[in-house]
Short mmCIF file of C-alpha atoms in Angstrom, two decimals:
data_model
loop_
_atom_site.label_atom_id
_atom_site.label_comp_id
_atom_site.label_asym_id
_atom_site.label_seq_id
_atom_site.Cartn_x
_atom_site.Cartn_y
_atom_site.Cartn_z
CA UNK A 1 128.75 145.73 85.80
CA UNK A 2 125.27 143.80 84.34
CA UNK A 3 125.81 140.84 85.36
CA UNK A 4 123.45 139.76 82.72
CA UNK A 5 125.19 141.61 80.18
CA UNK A 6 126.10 139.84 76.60
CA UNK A 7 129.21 138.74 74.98
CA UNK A 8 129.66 142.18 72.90
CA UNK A 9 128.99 144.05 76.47
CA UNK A 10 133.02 144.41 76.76
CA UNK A 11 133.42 146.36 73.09
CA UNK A 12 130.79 148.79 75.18
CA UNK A 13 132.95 149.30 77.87
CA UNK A 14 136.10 149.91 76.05
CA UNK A 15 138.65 147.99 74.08
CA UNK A 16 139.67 144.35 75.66
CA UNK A 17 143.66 144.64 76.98
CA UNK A 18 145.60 144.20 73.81
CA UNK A 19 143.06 144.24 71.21
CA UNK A 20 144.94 147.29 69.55
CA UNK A 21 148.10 145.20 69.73
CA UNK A 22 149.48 142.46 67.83
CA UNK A 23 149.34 139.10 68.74
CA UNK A 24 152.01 139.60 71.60
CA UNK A 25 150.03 141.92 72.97
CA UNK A 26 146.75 140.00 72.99
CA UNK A 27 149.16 136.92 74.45
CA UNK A 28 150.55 139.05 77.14
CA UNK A 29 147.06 140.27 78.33
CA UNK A 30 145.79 136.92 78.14
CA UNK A 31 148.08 135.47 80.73
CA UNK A 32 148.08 138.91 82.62
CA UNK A 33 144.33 138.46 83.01
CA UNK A 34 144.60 134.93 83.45
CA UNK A 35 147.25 135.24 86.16
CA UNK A 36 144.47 137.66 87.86
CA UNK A 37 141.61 134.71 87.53
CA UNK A 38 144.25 131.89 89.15
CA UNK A 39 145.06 134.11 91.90
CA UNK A 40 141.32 134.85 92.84
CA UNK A 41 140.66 130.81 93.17
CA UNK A 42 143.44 130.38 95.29
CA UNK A 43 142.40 132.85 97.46
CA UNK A 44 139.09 131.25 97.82
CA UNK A 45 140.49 127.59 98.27
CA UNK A 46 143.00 129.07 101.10
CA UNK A 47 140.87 130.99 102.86
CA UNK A 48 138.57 127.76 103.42
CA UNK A 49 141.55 124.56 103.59
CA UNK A 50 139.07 122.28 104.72
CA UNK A 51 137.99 121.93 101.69
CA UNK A 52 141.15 120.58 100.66
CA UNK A 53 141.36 118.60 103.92
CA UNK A 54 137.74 117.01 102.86
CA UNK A 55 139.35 116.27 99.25
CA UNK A 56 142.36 114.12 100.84
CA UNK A 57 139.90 111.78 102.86
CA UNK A 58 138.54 110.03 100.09
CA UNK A 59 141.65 108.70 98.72
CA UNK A 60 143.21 108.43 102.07
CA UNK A 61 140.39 105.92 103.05
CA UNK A 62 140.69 104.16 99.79
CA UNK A 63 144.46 103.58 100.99
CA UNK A 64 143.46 101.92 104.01
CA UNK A 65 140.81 100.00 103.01
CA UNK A 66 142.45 98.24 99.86
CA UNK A 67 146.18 98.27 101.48
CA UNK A 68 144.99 97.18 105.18
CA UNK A 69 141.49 95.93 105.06
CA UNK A 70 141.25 93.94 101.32
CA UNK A 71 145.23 93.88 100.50
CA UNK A 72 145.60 90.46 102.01
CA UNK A 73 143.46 88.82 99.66
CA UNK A 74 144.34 90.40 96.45
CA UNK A 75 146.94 88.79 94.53
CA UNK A 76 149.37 90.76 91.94
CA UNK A 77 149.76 88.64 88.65
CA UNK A 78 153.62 87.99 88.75
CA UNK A 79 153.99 88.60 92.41
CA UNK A 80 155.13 91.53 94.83
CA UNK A 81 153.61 93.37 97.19
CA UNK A 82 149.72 94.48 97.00
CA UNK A 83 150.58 98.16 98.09
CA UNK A 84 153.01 98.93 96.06
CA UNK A 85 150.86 97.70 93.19
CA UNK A 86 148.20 99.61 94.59
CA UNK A 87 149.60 103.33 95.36
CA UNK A 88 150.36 104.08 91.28
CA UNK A 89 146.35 103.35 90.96
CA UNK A 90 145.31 105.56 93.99
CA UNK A 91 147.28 108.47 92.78
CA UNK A 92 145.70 108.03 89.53
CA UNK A 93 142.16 108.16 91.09
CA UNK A 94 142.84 111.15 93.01
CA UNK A 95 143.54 113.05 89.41
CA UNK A 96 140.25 112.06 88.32
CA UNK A 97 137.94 111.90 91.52
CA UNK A 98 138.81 115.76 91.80
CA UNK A 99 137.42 116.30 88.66
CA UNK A 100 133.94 117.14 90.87
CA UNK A 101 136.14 119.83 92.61
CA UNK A 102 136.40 121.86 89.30
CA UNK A 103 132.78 121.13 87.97
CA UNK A 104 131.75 122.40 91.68
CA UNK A 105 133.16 125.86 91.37
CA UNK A 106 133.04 126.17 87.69
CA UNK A 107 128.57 125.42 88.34
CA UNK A 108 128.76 127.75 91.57
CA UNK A 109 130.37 130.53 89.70
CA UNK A 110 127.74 130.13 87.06
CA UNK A 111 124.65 129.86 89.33
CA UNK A 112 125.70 132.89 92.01
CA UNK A 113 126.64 135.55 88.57
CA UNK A 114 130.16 135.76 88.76
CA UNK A 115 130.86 134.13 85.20
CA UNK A 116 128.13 136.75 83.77
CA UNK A 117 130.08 139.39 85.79
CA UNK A 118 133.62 138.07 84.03
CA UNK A 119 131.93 138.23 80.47
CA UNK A 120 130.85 141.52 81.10
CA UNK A 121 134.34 142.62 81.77
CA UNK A 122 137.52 143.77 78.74
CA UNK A 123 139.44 140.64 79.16
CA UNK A 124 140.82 137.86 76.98
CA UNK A 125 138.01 135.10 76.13
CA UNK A 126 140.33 132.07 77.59
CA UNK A 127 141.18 134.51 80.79
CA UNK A 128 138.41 132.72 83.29
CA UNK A 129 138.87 128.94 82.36
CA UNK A 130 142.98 129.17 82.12
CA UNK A 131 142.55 130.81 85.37
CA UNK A 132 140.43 127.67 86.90
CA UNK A 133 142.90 125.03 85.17
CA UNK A 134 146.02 127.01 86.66
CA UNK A 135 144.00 127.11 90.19
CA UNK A 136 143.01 123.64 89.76
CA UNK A 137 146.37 122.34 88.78
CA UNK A 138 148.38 123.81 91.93
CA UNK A 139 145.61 122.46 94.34
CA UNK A 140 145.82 119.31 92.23
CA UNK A 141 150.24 119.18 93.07
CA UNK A 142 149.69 120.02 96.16
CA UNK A 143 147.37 117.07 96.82
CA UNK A 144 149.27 114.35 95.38
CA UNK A 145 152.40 115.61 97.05
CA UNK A 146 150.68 115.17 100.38
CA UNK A 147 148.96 111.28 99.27
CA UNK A 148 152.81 110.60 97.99
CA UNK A 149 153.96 111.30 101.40
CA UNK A 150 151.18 109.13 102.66
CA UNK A 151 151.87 105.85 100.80
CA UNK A 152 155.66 106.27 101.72
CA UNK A 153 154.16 106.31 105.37
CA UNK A 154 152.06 103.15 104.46
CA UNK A 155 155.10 101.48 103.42
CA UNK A 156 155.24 101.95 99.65
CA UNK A 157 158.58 103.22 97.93
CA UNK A 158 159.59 103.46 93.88
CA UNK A 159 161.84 101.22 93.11
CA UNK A 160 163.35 103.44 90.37
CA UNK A 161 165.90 107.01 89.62
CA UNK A 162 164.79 109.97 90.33
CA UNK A 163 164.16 110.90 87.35
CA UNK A 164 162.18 107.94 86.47
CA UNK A 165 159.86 108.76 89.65
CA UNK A 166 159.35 112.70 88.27
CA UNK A 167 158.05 111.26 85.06
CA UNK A 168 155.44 109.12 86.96
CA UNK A 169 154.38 112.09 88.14
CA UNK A 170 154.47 114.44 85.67
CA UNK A 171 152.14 111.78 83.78
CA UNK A 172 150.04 111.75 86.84
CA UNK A 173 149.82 115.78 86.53
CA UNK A 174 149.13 115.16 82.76
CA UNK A 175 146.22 113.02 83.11
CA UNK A 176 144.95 115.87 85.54
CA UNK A 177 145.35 118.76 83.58
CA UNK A 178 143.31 116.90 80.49
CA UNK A 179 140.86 116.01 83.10
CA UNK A 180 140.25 119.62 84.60
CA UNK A 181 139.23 120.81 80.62
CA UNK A 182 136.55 117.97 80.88
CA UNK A 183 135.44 119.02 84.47
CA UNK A 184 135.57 122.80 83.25
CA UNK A 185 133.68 122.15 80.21
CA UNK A 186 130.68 120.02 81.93
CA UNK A 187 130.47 122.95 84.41
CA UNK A 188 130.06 125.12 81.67
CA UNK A 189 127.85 123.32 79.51
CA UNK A 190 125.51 121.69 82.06
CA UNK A 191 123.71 124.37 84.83
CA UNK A 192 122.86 123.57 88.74
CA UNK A 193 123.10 120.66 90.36
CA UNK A 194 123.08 118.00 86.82
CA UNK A 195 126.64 119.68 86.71
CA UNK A 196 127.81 117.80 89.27
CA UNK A 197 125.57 114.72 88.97
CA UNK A 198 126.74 114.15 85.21
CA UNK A 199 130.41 114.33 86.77
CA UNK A 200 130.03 111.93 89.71
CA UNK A 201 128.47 109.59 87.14
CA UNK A 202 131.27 109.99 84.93
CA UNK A 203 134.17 109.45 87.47
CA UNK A 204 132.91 106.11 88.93
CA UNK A 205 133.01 104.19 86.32
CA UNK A 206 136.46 105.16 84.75
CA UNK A 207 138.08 105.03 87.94
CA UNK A 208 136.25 101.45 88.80
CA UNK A 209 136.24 100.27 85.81
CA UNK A 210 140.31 100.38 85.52
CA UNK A 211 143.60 98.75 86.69
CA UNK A 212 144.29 100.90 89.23
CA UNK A 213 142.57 98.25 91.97
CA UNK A 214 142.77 95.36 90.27
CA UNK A 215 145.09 93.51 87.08
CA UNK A 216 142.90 93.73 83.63
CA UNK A 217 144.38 89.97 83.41
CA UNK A 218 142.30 88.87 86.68
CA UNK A 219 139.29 90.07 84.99
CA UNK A 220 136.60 88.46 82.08
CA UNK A 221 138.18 88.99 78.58
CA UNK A 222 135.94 91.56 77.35
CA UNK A 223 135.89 93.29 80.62
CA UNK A 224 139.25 93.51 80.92
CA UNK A 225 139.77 94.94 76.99
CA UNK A 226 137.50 97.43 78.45
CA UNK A 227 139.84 98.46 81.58
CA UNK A 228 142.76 98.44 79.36
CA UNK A 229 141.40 101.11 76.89
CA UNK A 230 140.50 103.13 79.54
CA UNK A 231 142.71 105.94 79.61
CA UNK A 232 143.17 105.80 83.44
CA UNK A 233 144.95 102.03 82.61
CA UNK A 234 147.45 103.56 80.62
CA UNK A 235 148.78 106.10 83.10
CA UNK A 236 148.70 103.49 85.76
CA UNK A 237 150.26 100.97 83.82
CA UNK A 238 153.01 103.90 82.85
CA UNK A 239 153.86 104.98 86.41
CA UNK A 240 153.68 101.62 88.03
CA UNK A 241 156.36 100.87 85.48
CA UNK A 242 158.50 104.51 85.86
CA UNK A 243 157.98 103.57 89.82
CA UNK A 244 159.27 100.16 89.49
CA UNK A 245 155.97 99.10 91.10
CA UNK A 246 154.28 95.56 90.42
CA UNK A 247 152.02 94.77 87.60
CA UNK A 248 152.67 96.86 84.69
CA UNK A 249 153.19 94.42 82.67
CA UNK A 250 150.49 93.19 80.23
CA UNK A 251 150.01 91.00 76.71
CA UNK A 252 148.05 94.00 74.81
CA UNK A 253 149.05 95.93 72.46
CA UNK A 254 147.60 99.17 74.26
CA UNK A 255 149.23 97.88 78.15
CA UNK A 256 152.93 97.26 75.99
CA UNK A 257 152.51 100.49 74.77
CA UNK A 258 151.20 102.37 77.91
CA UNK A 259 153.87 105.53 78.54
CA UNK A 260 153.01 106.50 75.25
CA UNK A 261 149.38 106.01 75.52
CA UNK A 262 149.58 107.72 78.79
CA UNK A 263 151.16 111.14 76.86
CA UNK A 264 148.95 110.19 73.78
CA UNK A 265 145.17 110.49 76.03
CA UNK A 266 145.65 113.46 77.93
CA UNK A 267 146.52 115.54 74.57
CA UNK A 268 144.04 114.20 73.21
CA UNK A 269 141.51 115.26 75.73
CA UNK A 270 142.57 118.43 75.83
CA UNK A 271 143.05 118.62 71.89
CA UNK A 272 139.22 118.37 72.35
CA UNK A 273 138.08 119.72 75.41
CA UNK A 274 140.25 122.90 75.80
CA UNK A 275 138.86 125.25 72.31
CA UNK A 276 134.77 123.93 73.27
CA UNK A 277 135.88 125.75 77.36
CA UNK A 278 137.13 128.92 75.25
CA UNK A 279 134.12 128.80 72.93
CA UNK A 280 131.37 127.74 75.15
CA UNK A 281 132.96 130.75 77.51
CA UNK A 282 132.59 133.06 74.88
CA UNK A 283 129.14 132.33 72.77
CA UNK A 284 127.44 131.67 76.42
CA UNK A 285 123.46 133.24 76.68
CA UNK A 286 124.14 136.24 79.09
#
């Protein structure tokens, strides 16, 4: 195929899978084709686990240095232990620090061809970046299964149900899955190495700037309206609380109302981000 070929090249190569069909057709080619994109990127993630491996240090030395090194000194407003106040926020920051993970392949893809080689293909418009989330997202459960065994080796536990402790982390999953439509969307939009600049610029600051380390009460008034607006707040505030974890209680309106912000954000990220990843996919130069 020309890998330089346009966004009409797949009309010249013969009619995209369903497009004679109705719109069960088109749907069922869609996932068929994305199905064939997710299982490509897992392929390429297995075949090199120490990339994954590499991935689970950062938040793994984050553990250790807050819990062990810092934990004695920090103080939870209300009292209880400094881990288990701690562990909701580090699971949080793993969703978003591996944001750079899906800008990375999503700029790589871009720079070696391989997107120009996709487009030049008969196969549903949303095929290559549903394929990437999907990817993303099982690399993403996988990762938070294996921190989640770490903190309960560190010594943290929920103090919930069951069930209470699934919804913590499907909300953890949820802020993830808005977050890889972001990280898709800056690796389309932005070429070569600003791709992953503009992302590493992006994730220290609404990690940092955040409850997940720290209580938003501790901190200056403005500064701390700040943290609790952030979106990363409200799903730490949520599963600290689903968890039975210390400190997710708080006097705004936005930290009373945090499991529903925490549903609320994520939607609304990918309310936004998800149809400019399908159309920047499809109106791309060639």
């Amino acid at each position: 195929m020309n890998a330089t070929a346009t966004p009409s090249a797949p009309s010249a190569a013969g009619p995209a899978h369903g497009e004679a069909g109705g719109f069960a057709a088109r749907v069922r080619w869609a996932v068929a084709d994305g199905w064939t994109i997710t299982r490509r990127d897992v392929l390429h993630w297995l075949r090199r686990p120490g990339q994954l491996v590499a991935g689970l240090l950062f938040p793994v030395m984050m553990l250790l240095m807050f819990g062990f090194l810092f934990g004695g000194a920090m103080t939870v407003p209300g009292g209880g232990d400094y881990r288990e106040f701690l562990m909701p926020g580090m699971f949080a920051m793993t969703m978003v620090f591996g944001v750079g993970e899906t800008v990375t392949a999503v700029s790589n893809d871009m720079a070696r061809g391989v997107t120009d080689r996709f487009r030049s293909m008969p196969m549903a418009p949303s095929a290559v970046v549903v394929g990437r989330c999907a990817a993303d997202m099982l690399r993403s459960a996988i990762t938070l299964a294996i921190l989640l065994g770490c903190g309960l080796l560190a010594g943290w536990q929920w103090n919930g149900t069951g069930g209470e402790a699934a919804a913590a982390v499907g909300l953890l999953l949820l802020l993830r899955f808005s977050l890889v439509w972001l990280g898709i969307y800056v690796g389309l939009a932005v070429r070569g190495e600003g791709a992953v600049t503009a992302v590493h610029t992006l994730e220290f600051p609404l990690g940092f700037l955040s409850n997940a380390f720290a209580a938003t009460a501790t901190m200056p008034l403005w500064l701390g309206t700040v943290a609790d607006w952030n979106p990363l707040s409200s799903t730490v505030t949520a599963t600290r609380e689903l968890f039975g974890n210390p400190g997710w209680g708080g006097e705004t309106w936005i930290a009373q109302n945090a499991l529903f912000m925490a549903v609320v954000w994520p939607l609304a990220i990918v309310a936004v981000f998800f149809p400019l990843c399908v159309r920047r996919y499809r109106d791309m130069a060639g």
